[in-house]
Amino acid sequence: MITKLDLYRMFHTVCKNESFSKAAKSLYMTQPAISQGIAQLEKELETTLFYRTPRGITLTKEGQILYDYVHSAIGILEVGEEKLLEFQNLTTGELRIGVGDTISRYYLLPYLEAFYKRYPGIKLKILNGTTLEIANFIKSGEADLGICNLPIQDDHLQVEPCKDVHDIFVCGDKYANLTKDKVEAKFVMKMPLIFLEKKANSRQYVEQYLREQGMHISPEFELGSHDLLLEFAKINLGIACVIKEFSMDYLERGVVREIELIEPIPKRQIGICSLKSVPMSRAAKRFVELLR
Amino acid sequence: MITKLDLYRMFHTVCKNESFSKAAKSLYMTQPAISQGIAQLEKELETTLFYRTPRGITLTKEGQILYDYVHSAIGILEVGEEKLLEFQNLTTGELRIGVGDTISRYYLLPYLEAFYKRYPGIKLKILNGTTLEIANFIKSGEADLGICNLPIQDDHLQVEPCKDVHDIFVCGDKYANLTKDKVEAKFVMKMPLIFLEKKANSRQYVEQYLREQGMHISPEFELGSHDLLLEFAKINLGIACVIKEFSMDYLERGVVREIELIEPIPKRQIGICSLKSVPMSRAAKRFVELLR
DNA sequence: TTATCATATAATCACCCCTTATATCTGTTA
DNA sequence: TAACAGATATAAGGGGTGATTATATGATAA
C-alpha cells in the first residue's frame, strides 16, 4: 500500500479533468503541486500513469487500470460519509430499548409514538425483560437504553429516575365501602386479590414489601397485563393491585376506586439506565430528552 | 469529502487493531499521533467514531458504519495496486500489433511464439492491414505497434527499421537454365509469372518498381499466401516473385532456385512503427527488444 | 498503595508540500 | 516568422501540519 492516500484523490481528480492544470483549479491548488504529486505517486507505484505532451496528458494503460479501482474506492468513501451523515441526522439507524416490564409499556407508548413520528428512519426495537435482564441487555450491547424499575445496583450502569409510580389497590362498586376511609393493609389482604403473574417486577416489589410487613398474599387471579387487572376489578372479581399513574383513566371515570391504605406501599421509581462507560447514541439521547 | 484521505487509512488500522497504541506501532508512529489523527477525523466528520476508556477503545455505531465503507475502499485500492503490479510484470495485459501484410507473418511468427511463451498472461492481438491502415490503427490507438513495409511518411509516427528484405524471382527445375547467369528482368517478365494478389503490399512495391523501369506484368497466377508462391514455383507452374529472406528454407533445400537479375529489385525494409508522442507500453517495449 | 496500561493534552520541531518563478515544448495566430 | 497561448516540468524557499517527546489522567490489577 502506498504511503499517502491523498495522492489517490489527486490522481482521481486529474483523471476526471484530463488535465493537471484543471485538476489544480478544482482542488484549489497550483499546477506544479499536481505535477509533483502525480510524479510522487508514479514513483511510489513504479509506473507511469500519464503520457505528458505539451498539449496535455493522456492516461497510460496502467493509469486506466488504476483509475477504475481508485474511482470505485473514492465512490465508496463518499457513500460512507453520506451514510454517516444520514445516521447523524437520525434519518437512519436504530434504537433498542429494554423495557422493564409490561407495565412500562403504558408509560412508554406515547413517547415511542412521538419519537417514531419525529424520526421515521430510526427502527425501534423493544426488548422485554426483568430489571436484571434489561441490565444485561445493556451491558452486552443488545440494548442502547433501558426503562425499568428502580432501584438498580450495577456499577457499570448509570441510572436516571424519570417517573414516580405508586402501587395501589383498587376495586369496583361491590367493595365501595373499603374506599370511604383509609384501611389497614392487613384487612385488604384477606379480600380476593387480583395481581400480575408472579414473575412480574411490580408484583415482586409489592409482594416483598408486604412480606417485610409480615403479610403474605395468595391472589385469586394472576393476570398477564395491567389492563386486565383493572377490568377484573371493575367487574367486582376482587381487589386489584395496580399502578396509580397508569390507572388514572379508570379512576377518573369512576369505574374503579382506590382503596387507600393506612400504610401505603412506598412509591417506586421508573428510571432510564444506560452504560456508564459509553456515551449514548444520538438516537438514544434524543429519546431520553423526549422523556424529560 | 474529507480533506485528508490518509486519516481513513489511520482509522482503518485503528479499527483492525482495536487500539490506538497498537495501530501506532503498526503504522510506525507514536500513540499521540493516532490520538490526534482520529480526533481530527472525528472533527471533520462531526461525529464520534470511538468510545475511549482507560481500558481501550470501542467503535461507536457511527464508527461501525464508516468502517464497513472504509474497509471496502481500502481493499479496492489494494487490489488496484496489485493489478497494476501484475500488469507491470507483464503477467497481464494485451499487446496489439498491426502487421504489414501477410508476408510479415513469416517473419513475425517465431517472435510472437517466443513472446507468448515468455509472457503467457499477455493477450496478443494481430491486426492485418496495409501500411496505411496500420498507420491509422496506431494513430487511433487500435494498435500499440506496427510491423510494416517501409517507407512510411507520417509525422506522428516514429519508425525503426528492423529487417532488410529482398524481392527475388525463383523457379523450379524446369527453368533451371535461367539460374546459371544473371538475366535481364525484361526477359523474366515474359515467362509465366506467379505473384501475390494485386492488393498485397509486396506485389505493389515490385510492380511499381518494374513500372518505373518500363515493364508491365500480367501474372498467370495470383495467390493469397507466400507459401503458395513457392509451392507453385516448385512444381514448375512459373516464375514466382518471393521474398528471399522468407524463402531460405526452400532455397537451401534446392527445391526452388533464385533467378538473379542484372538489375535486382532494390531491397526493402520492414520497420517497427509506433506513436511519436506517446511512449510504448511495457509489453510493446519488450516485444521490440525481442525483435532486435 | 503502587505499577501498569490505555488514551489525552501540551509544546516543540522538522519535514513535507505547496507556492512562486521560470523553463520548455507545441500549436495557433497575426 | 515571430509572438502568443496553453500545457507541463523544474528549482527554490517558506509556512504549516503532523509527528515526537513529555506529561497528565483514569482504571485496573497486584
Coordinates of N, CA, C and O in Angstrom, one line a residue, chain B residues 17-166:
Chain B
N17 N -6.8 -3.0 14.7 CA -6.1 -3.3 15.9 C -6.9 -3.1 17.2 O -6.4 -3.5 18.3
E18 N -8.0 -2.5 17.0 CA -8.9 -2.2 18.2 C -8.1 -1.5 19.3 O -8.3 -1.7 20.5
S19 N -7.2 -0.6 18.9 CA -6.3 0.1 19.9 C -5.5 1.2 19.2 O -5.0 1.0 18.1
F20 N -5.5 2.3 19.8 CA -4.7 3.4 19.3 C -3.2 3.0 19.3 O -2.5 3.2 18.3
S21 N -2.7 2.5 20.4 CA -1.3 2.3 20.6 C -0.8 1.2 19.6 O 0.3 1.3 19.1
K22 N -1.6 0.1 19.5 CA -1.2 -0.9 18.6 C -1.2 -0.4 17.1 O -0.3 -0.7 16.4
A23 N -2.2 0.4 16.8 CA -2.2 0.9 15.5 C -1.0 1.8 15.2 O -0.4 1.8 14.2
A24 N -0.6 2.5 16.3 CA 0.6 3.4 16.2 C 1.8 2.5 15.8 O 2.5 2.8 14.9
K25 N 2.0 1.5 16.5 CA 3.1 0.6 16.2 C 3.0 0.1 14.8 O 4.0 0.1 14.1
S26 N 1.8 -0.4 14.5 CA 1.6 -1.0 13.2 C 1.9 0.0 12.0 O 2.4 -0.4 11.0
L27 N 1.7 1.3 12.3 CA 2.0 2.3 11.3 C 3.3 3.0 11.5 O 3.6 4.0 10.9
Y28 N 4.1 2.5 12.5 CA 5.4 3.1 12.8 C 5.2 4.5 13.2 O 6.0 5.4 12.7
M29 N 4.3 4.8 14.0 CA 4.1 6.1 14.5 C 3.9 6.0 16.1 O 4.0 4.9 16.6
T30 N 3.7 7.2 16.7 CA 3.5 7.1 18.1 C 2.0 7.2 18.4 O 1.2 7.7 17.6
Q31 N 1.7 6.9 19.7 CA 0.3 6.9 20.0 C -0.4 8.3 20.0 O -1.5 8.4 19.5
P32 N 0.3 9.3 20.4 CA -0.4 10.6 20.3 C -0.7 11.0 18.9 O -1.7 11.7 18.6
A33 N 0.1 10.6 17.9 CA -0.2 10.9 16.5 C -1.5 10.3 16.1 O -2.3 11.0 15.5
I34 N -1.8 9.1 16.5 CA -3.1 8.4 16.2 C -4.2 9.2 16.9 O -5.2 9.5 16.4
S35 N -3.9 9.4 18.2 CA -4.9 10.1 19.0 C -5.4 11.4 18.3 O -6.6 11.7 18.2
Q36 N -4.4 12.2 17.8 CA -4.7 13.4 17.2 C -5.3 13.2 15.8 O -6.3 13.9 15.4
G37 N -4.8 12.2 15.1 CA -5.4 12.0 13.8 C -6.9 11.6 13.9 O -7.7 12.1 13.1
I38 N -7.2 10.7 14.7 CA -8.6 10.2 14.9 C -9.4 11.4 15.3 O -10.5 11.6 14.9
A39 N -8.9 12.2 16.3 CA -9.6 13.4 16.7 C -9.9 14.3 15.5 O -11.0 14.8 15.4
Q40 N -8.9 14.5 14.7 CA -9.2 15.3 13.5 C -10.2 14.8 12.6 O -11.1 15.5 12.1
L41 N -10.2 13.5 12.4 CA -11.2 12.8 11.5 C -12.6 13.0 12.1 O -13.5 13.3 11.4
E42 N -12.6 12.8 13.4 CA -13.9 12.9 14.1 C -14.4 14.4 13.9 O -15.6 14.6 13.8
K43 N -13.5 15.3 14.0 CA -13.9 16.7 13.9 C -14.4 17.0 12.5 O -15.5 17.6 12.3
E44 N -13.7 16.5 11.5 CA -14.1 16.7 10.1 C -15.5 16.1 9.8 O -16.3 16.6 9.1
L45 N -15.7 14.9 10.4 CA -16.9 14.2 10.1 C -18.0 14.6 11.1 O -19.2 14.2 11.0
E46 N -17.6 15.4 12.0 CA -18.6 15.9 13.1 C -19.3 14.7 13.7 O -20.5 14.7 13.8
T47 N -18.5 13.8 14.2 CA -19.1 12.6 14.8 C -18.1 12.0 15.8 O -17.0 12.5 16.0
T48 N -18.5 11.0 16.5 CA -17.6 10.3 17.4 C -17.4 8.9 16.9 O -18.4 8.2 16.7
L49 N -16.2 8.5 16.6 CA -16.0 7.2 16.0 C -15.7 6.1 17.0 O -16.0 4.9 16.8
F50 N -15.1 6.5 18.1 CA -14.7 5.6 19.1 C -15.1 6.0 20.5 O -15.1 7.2 20.8
Y51 N -15.5 5.1 21.3 CA -15.6 5.3 22.7 C -14.2 5.1 23.3 O -13.6 4.1 23.1
R52 N -13.8 6.1 24.0 CA -12.5 5.9 24.7 C -12.7 5.6 26.2 O -13.4 6.3 26.8
T53 N -12.0 4.6 26.6 CA -12.0 4.3 28.0 C -10.5 4.1 28.4 O -9.7 3.8 27.5
P54 N -10.2 4.2 29.7 CA -8.8 3.9 30.1 C -8.4 2.5 29.8 O -7.2 2.2 29.8
R55 N -9.4 1.7 29.4 CA -9.0 0.3 29.1 C -8.8 0.1 27.6 O -8.4 -1.0 27.2
G56 N -9.2 1.1 26.8 CA -9.0 0.9 25.4 C -10.2 1.6 24.7 O -10.8 2.5 25.2
I57 N -10.4 1.2 23.5 CA -11.4 1.9 22.7 C -12.4 0.9 22.1 O -12.2 -0.3 22.0
T58 N -13.6 1.4 21.8 CA -14.6 0.6 21.1 C -15.2 1.5 20.0 O -15.3 2.7 20.2
L59 N -15.6 0.8 18.9 CA -16.2 1.6 17.8 C -17.6 2.0 18.2 O -18.3 1.2 18.8
T60 N -17.9 3.2 17.9 CA -19.3 3.6 18.1 C -20.1 3.1 16.9 O -19.6 2.5 16.0
K61 N -21.4 3.2 17.0 CA -22.3 2.8 15.9 C -21.8 3.5 14.6 O -21.7 2.9 13.6
E62 N -21.6 4.8 14.7 CA -21.1 5.6 13.6 C -19.8 5.0 13.0 O -19.6 4.9 11.8
G63 N -18.9 4.7 14.0 CA -17.6 4.2 13.6 C -17.8 2.9 12.8 O -17.2 2.6 11.8
Q64 N -18.8 2.1 13.3 CA -19.0 0.8 12.6 C -19.5 1.0 11.2 O -19.1 0.3 10.3
I65 N -20.4 1.9 11.1 CA -21.0 2.2 9.8 C -19.9 2.6 8.8 O -19.7 2.1 7.7
L66 N -19.1 3.6 9.3 CA -18.0 4.1 8.5 C -17.0 3.0 8.1 O -16.5 2.9 7.0
Y67 N -16.7 2.2 9.1 CA -15.6 1.2 8.9 C -16.0 0.3 7.7 O -15.1 0.0 6.9
D68 N -17.2 -0.1 7.6 CA -17.6 -1.0 6.5 C -17.1 -0.4 5.2 O -16.6 -1.1 4.3
Y69 N -17.4 0.9 5.0 CA -17.1 1.5 3.8 C -15.6 1.7 3.6 O -15.1 1.5 2.5
V70 N -15.0 2.2 4.7 CA -13.5 2.4 4.6 C -12.8 1.1 4.3 O -11.9 1.0 3.5
H71 N -13.3 0.0 4.9 CA -12.7 -1.3 4.7 C -12.8 -1.7 3.2 O -11.8 -2.1 2.6
S72 N -13.9 -1.5 2.7 CA -14.1 -1.9 1.3 C -13.2 -1.0 0.4 O -12.5 -1.5 -0.5
A73 N -13.2 0.3 0.6 CA -12.5 1.2 -0.2 C -11.0 0.9 -0.2 O -10.3 0.8 -1.2
I74 N -10.5 0.6 1.0 CA -9.0 0.3 1.1 C -8.7 -1.0 0.4 O -7.7 -1.2 -0.2
G75 N -9.7 -2.0 0.6 CA -9.5 -3.2 -0.1 C -9.4 -3.1 -1.6 O -8.5 -3.6 -2.2
I76 N -10.3 -2.2 -2.1 CA -10.3 -2.0 -3.5 C -8.9 -1.4 -4.0 O -8.4 -1.8 -5.0
L77 N -8.5 -0.4 -3.2 CA -7.2 0.2 -3.6 C -6.1 -0.8 -3.6 O -5.2 -0.8 -4.5
E78 N -6.1 -1.7 -2.6 CA -5.1 -2.7 -2.6 C -5.1 -3.6 -3.8 O -4.1 -3.9 -4.4
V79 N -6.3 -4.0 -4.1 CA -6.4 -4.8 -5.3 C -5.9 -4.1 -6.6 O -5.3 -4.6 -7.4
G80 N -6.3 -2.8 -6.6 CA -5.8 -2.0 -7.7 C -4.3 -2.0 -7.9 O -3.8 -2.2 -8.9
E81 N -3.7 -1.8 -6.7 CA -2.2 -1.8 -6.8 C -1.7 -3.1 -7.2 O -0.7 -3.2 -7.9
E82 N -2.4 -4.1 -6.8 CA -1.9 -5.5 -7.1 C -2.0 -5.7 -8.6 O -1.1 -6.2 -9.3
K83 N -3.2 -5.3 -9.2 CA -3.4 -5.5 -10.6 C -2.3 -4.7 -11.4 O -1.8 -5.1 -12.4
L84 N -2.0 -3.5 -10.9 CA -1.0 -2.7 -11.5 C 0.3 -3.4 -11.6 O 1.0 -3.4 -12.6
L85 N 0.6 -4.0 -10.4 CA 1.9 -4.8 -10.4 C 1.9 -5.9 -11.4 O 2.9 -6.1 -12.1
E86 N 0.8 -6.6 -11.4 CA 0.7 -7.7 -12.3 C 0.9 -7.2 -13.8 O 1.7 -7.8 -14.5
F87 N 0.3 -6.1 -14.0 CA 0.4 -5.6 -15.4 C 1.9 -5.2 -15.7 O 2.4 -5.4 -16.8
Q88 N 2.5 -4.6 -14.6 CA 3.9 -4.2 -14.8 C 4.8 -5.4 -15.1 O 5.8 -5.3 -15.8
N89 N 4.5 -6.5 -14.4 CA 5.3 -7.7 -14.5 C 4.9 -8.4 -15.8 O 5.4 -9.5 -16.0
L90 N 4.0 -7.8 -16.6 CA 3.6 -8.4 -17.8 C 2.9 -9.7 -17.6 O 3.0 -10.6 -18.4
T91 N 2.3 -9.9 -16.4 CA 1.6 -11.1 -16.2 C 0.1 -10.9 -16.6 O -0.7 -11.8 -16.5
T92 N -0.2 -9.7 -17.1 CA -1.5 -9.5 -17.6 C -1.4 -8.4 -18.6 O -0.4 -7.7 -18.8
G93 N -2.5 -8.1 -19.3 CA -2.4 -7.0 -20.3 C -2.6 -7.6 -21.7 O -2.8 -8.8 -21.9
E94 N -2.5 -6.7 -22.7 CA -2.5 -7.1 -24.0 C -1.6 -6.3 -24.9 O -1.2 -5.2 -24.6
L95 N -1.2 -6.9 -26.0 CA -0.3 -6.3 -27.0 C -1.0 -6.4 -28.3 O -1.2 -7.5 -28.8
R96 N -1.3 -5.3 -28.9 CA -1.9 -5.3 -30.2 C -1.0 -4.8 -31.3 O -0.4 -3.7 -31.2
I97 N -0.7 -5.7 -32.2 CA 0.3 -5.4 -33.2 C -0.4 -5.4 -34.6 O -1.2 -6.3 -35.0
G98 N -0.2 -4.3 -35.3 CA -0.6 -4.2 -36.7 C 0.5 -4.8 -37.6 O 1.6 -4.4 -37.5
V99 N 0.1 -5.7 -38.4 CA 1.1 -6.4 -39.2 C 0.9 -6.0 -40.7 O -0.2 -6.0 -41.2
G100 N 2.1 -5.6 -41.3 CA 2.1 -5.0 -42.6 C 1.3 -5.8 -43.7 O 0.4 -5.2 -44.3
D101 N 1.7 -7.0 -44.0 CA 0.9 -7.7 -44.9 C 1.2 -9.2 -44.6 O 1.9 -9.5 -43.7
T102 N 0.5 -10.0 -45.3 CA 0.6 -11.5 -45.0 C 2.1 -11.9 -44.9 O 2.4 -12.8 -44.0
I103 N 2.9 -11.3 -45.7 CA 4.3 -11.7 -45.7 C 5.0 -11.6 -44.3 O 5.7 -12.4 -43.9
S104 N 4.7 -10.5 -43.6 CA 5.3 -10.2 -42.4 C 5.1 -11.4 -41.4 O 5.9 -11.6 -40.5
R105 N 4.0 -12.1 -41.6 CA 3.7 -13.2 -40.7 C 4.9 -14.2 -40.6 O 5.1 -14.8 -39.6
Y106 N 5.4 -14.4 -41.8 CA 6.5 -15.4 -41.8 C 7.7 -15.0 -41.0 O 8.5 -15.8 -40.5
Y107 N 7.8 -13.7 -40.9 CA 8.9 -13.1 -40.2 C 8.6 -13.0 -38.7 O 9.4 -13.4 -37.8
L108 N 7.3 -12.6 -38.4 CA 6.9 -12.3 -37.1 C 6.6 -13.6 -36.2 O 6.9 -13.6 -35.0
L109 N 6.1 -14.6 -36.9 CA 5.6 -15.8 -36.2 C 6.5 -16.3 -35.0 O 6.1 -16.4 -33.9
P110 N 7.8 -16.5 -35.3 CA 8.6 -17.1 -34.2 C 8.7 -16.1 -33.0 O 8.8 -16.5 -31.9
Y111 N 8.7 -14.8 -33.3 CA 8.8 -13.8 -32.3 C 7.5 -13.8 -31.4 O 7.6 -13.7 -30.2
L112 N 6.4 -13.9 -32.1 CA 5.1 -14.0 -31.4 C 5.1 -15.2 -30.5 O 4.7 -15.1 -29.3
E113 N 5.6 -16.3 -31.0 CA 5.7 -17.5 -30.3 C 6.5 -17.4 -29.0 O 6.1 -17.7 -27.9
A114 N 7.7 -16.8 -29.2 CA 8.6 -16.6 -28.1 C 8.0 -15.7 -27.1 O 8.1 -15.9 -25.9
F115 N 7.4 -14.6 -27.5 CA 6.8 -13.6 -26.6 C 5.7 -14.3 -25.8 O 5.6 -14.1 -24.6
Y116 N 4.9 -15.1 -26.5 CA 3.8 -15.7 -25.8 C 4.3 -16.7 -24.7 O 3.7 -16.8 -23.7
K117 N 5.4 -17.4 -25.1 CA 5.9 -18.3 -24.2 C 6.5 -17.6 -22.9 O 6.3 -18.1 -21.8
R118 N 7.1 -16.5 -23.2 CA 7.7 -15.7 -22.1 C 6.7 -15.0 -21.2 O 6.8 -15.0 -20.0
Y119 N 5.6 -14.5 -21.8 CA 4.6 -13.7 -21.1 C 3.2 -14.3 -21.4 O 2.5 -13.6 -22.1
P120 N 2.9 -15.4 -20.9 CA 1.7 -16.1 -21.3 C 0.4 -15.3 -20.8 O -0.7 -15.5 -21.4
G121 N 0.6 -14.3 -19.9 CA -0.6 -13.5 -19.5 C -1.0 -12.5 -20.4 O -2.1 -11.9 -20.3
I122 N -0.1 -12.1 -21.4 CA -0.4 -11.0 -22.3 C -1.2 -11.5 -23.5 O -0.7 -12.4 -24.2
K123 N -2.3 -11.0 -23.7 CA -3.1 -11.4 -24.9 C -2.5 -10.7 -26.1 O -2.3 -9.5 -26.1
L124 N -2.4 -11.5 -27.1 CA -1.8 -10.9 -28.4 C -2.9 -10.7 -29.4 O -3.7 -11.6 -29.6
K125 N -3.0 -9.5 -29.9 CA -4.0 -9.3 -30.9 C -3.2 -8.8 -32.2 O -2.5 -7.8 -32.2
I126 N -3.5 -9.5 -33.3 CA -2.8 -9.2 -34.6 C -3.9 -8.5 -35.5 O -4.9 -9.1 -35.7
L127 N -3.5 -7.4 -36.0 CA -4.4 -6.7 -36.9 C -3.7 -6.7 -38.3 O -2.6 -6.2 -38.4
N128 N -4.4 -7.2 -39.3 CA -3.8 -7.1 -40.6 C -4.3 -5.9 -41.4 O -5.4 -5.4 -41.2
G129 N -3.4 -5.4 -42.2 CA -3.7 -4.3 -43.0 C -2.6 -3.8 -43.8 O -1.5 -4.3 -43.7
T130 N -2.9 -2.9 -44.7 CA -1.8 -2.3 -45.5 C -1.0 -1.3 -44.6 O -1.4 -1.0 -43.5
T131 N 0.1 -0.9 -45.1 CA 0.9 0.0 -44.4 C 0.1 1.2 -43.9 O 0.2 1.7 -42.8
L132 N -0.7 1.8 -44.8 CA -1.5 2.9 -44.5 C -2.5 2.6 -43.4 O -2.7 3.4 -42.4
E133 N -3.1 1.4 -43.5 CA -4.1 1.0 -42.5 C -3.4 0.9 -41.1 O -4.0 1.3 -40.1
I134 N -2.3 0.3 -41.1 CA -1.5 0.1 -39.9 C -1.3 1.4 -39.2 O -1.5 1.6 -38.0
A135 N -0.8 2.4 -40.1 CA -0.5 3.7 -39.5 C -1.7 4.3 -38.8 O -1.7 4.8 -37.7
N136 N -2.9 4.1 -39.5 CA -4.1 4.6 -38.8 C -4.5 3.8 -37.6 O -5.0 4.4 -36.6
F137 N -4.3 2.5 -37.6 CA -4.5 1.7 -36.4 C -3.7 2.3 -35.2 O -4.2 2.5 -34.1
I138 N -2.5 2.6 -35.5 CA -1.6 3.1 -34.4 C -2.1 4.5 -34.0 O -2.2 4.7 -32.8
K139 N -2.4 5.3 -34.9 CA -2.7 6.7 -34.5 C -4.1 6.7 -33.8 O -4.3 7.6 -33.0
S140 N -4.9 5.8 -34.1 CA -6.2 5.8 -33.5 C -6.2 5.0 -32.1 O -7.1 4.9 -31.4
G141 N -5.0 4.4 -31.9 CA -4.9 3.7 -30.6 C -5.4 2.3 -30.7 O -5.4 1.6 -29.7
E142 N -5.8 1.8 -31.9 CA -6.2 0.4 -32.0 C -5.1 -0.6 -31.9 O -5.3 -1.7 -31.6
A143 N -3.9 -0.1 -32.3 CA -2.7 -1.0 -32.2 C -1.7 -0.3 -31.4 O -1.6 1.0 -31.4
D144 N -0.9 -1.0 -30.6 CA 0.2 -0.5 -29.9 C 1.5 -0.3 -30.7 O 2.3 0.5 -30.5
L145 N 1.5 -1.1 -31.8 CA 2.8 -1.3 -32.5 C 2.4 -1.7 -33.9 O 1.4 -2.3 -34.2
G146 N 3.3 -1.3 -34.8 CA 3.0 -1.8 -36.2 C 4.3 -2.4 -36.8 O 5.4 -1.9 -36.5
I147 N 4.2 -3.5 -37.5 CA 5.3 -4.0 -38.2 C 5.0 -4.0 -39.7 O 4.0 -4.7 -40.1
C148 N 5.6 -3.1 -40.4 CA 5.2 -3.0 -41.8 C 6.3 -2.6 -42.7 O 7.4 -2.3 -42.3
N149 N 6.0 -2.6 -44.0 CA 7.0 -2.2 -45.0 C 7.3 -0.7 -45.0 O 6.4 0.1 -44.8
L150 N 8.5 -0.4 -45.1 CA 8.9 1.0 -45.2 C 9.0 1.3 -46.7 O 9.0 0.5 -47.5
P151 N 9.0 2.6 -47.0 CA 9.0 3.7 -46.1 C 7.6 4.1 -45.7 O 6.6 3.7 -46.3
I152 N 7.6 4.8 -44.6 CA 6.3 5.4 -44.1 C 6.6 6.9 -43.9 O 7.6 7.2 -43.3
Q153 N 5.7 7.7 -44.4 CA 5.9 9.1 -44.1 C 4.7 9.6 -43.3 O 3.6 9.7 -43.8
D154 N 5.0 9.8 -42.0 CA 3.9 10.3 -41.2 C 4.5 10.9 -40.0 O 5.3 10.3 -39.2
D155 N 4.2 12.2 -39.8 CA 4.9 13.0 -38.8 C 4.6 12.5 -37.4 O 5.4 12.7 -36.4
H156 N 3.5 11.8 -37.2 CA 3.1 11.4 -35.8 C 3.8 10.0 -35.5 O 3.7 9.6 -34.3
L157 N 4.3 9.4 -36.4 CA 4.9 8.0 -36.2 C 6.4 8.0 -36.2 O 7.0 8.8 -36.9
Q158 N 6.9 7.2 -35.3 CA 8.3 7.0 -35.3 C 8.6 5.6 -35.9 O 7.9 4.7 -35.5
V159 N 9.6 5.5 -36.7 CA 9.8 4.2 -37.4 C 11.3 3.7 -37.1 O 12.2 4.5 -37.1
E160 N 11.3 2.5 -36.9 CA 12.7 1.9 -36.7 C 12.8 0.7 -37.6 O 12.1 -0.3 -37.4
P161 N 13.7 0.7 -38.6 CA 13.8 -0.4 -39.5 C 14.3 -1.6 -38.7 O 15.1 -1.4 -37.8
C162 N 13.8 -2.8 -39.0 CA 14.3 -3.9 -38.2 C 14.7 -5.1 -39.1 O 15.3 -6.0 -38.6
K163 N 14.5 -5.0 -40.3 CA 14.9 -6.1 -41.2 C 14.9 -5.6 -42.7 O 14.0 -5.0 -43.1
D164 N 16.0 -6.0 -43.4 CA 16.0 -5.8 -44.8 C 15.4 -7.0 -45.5 O 15.6 -8.1 -45.0
V165 N 14.6 -6.8 -46.5 CA 14.1 -7.9 -47.3 C 14.3 -7.6 -48.8 O 14.3 -6.5 -49.2
H166 N 14.5 -8.7 -49.5 CA 14.8 -8.6 -50.9 C 13.7 -9.4 -51.7 O 13.4 -10.5 -51.4

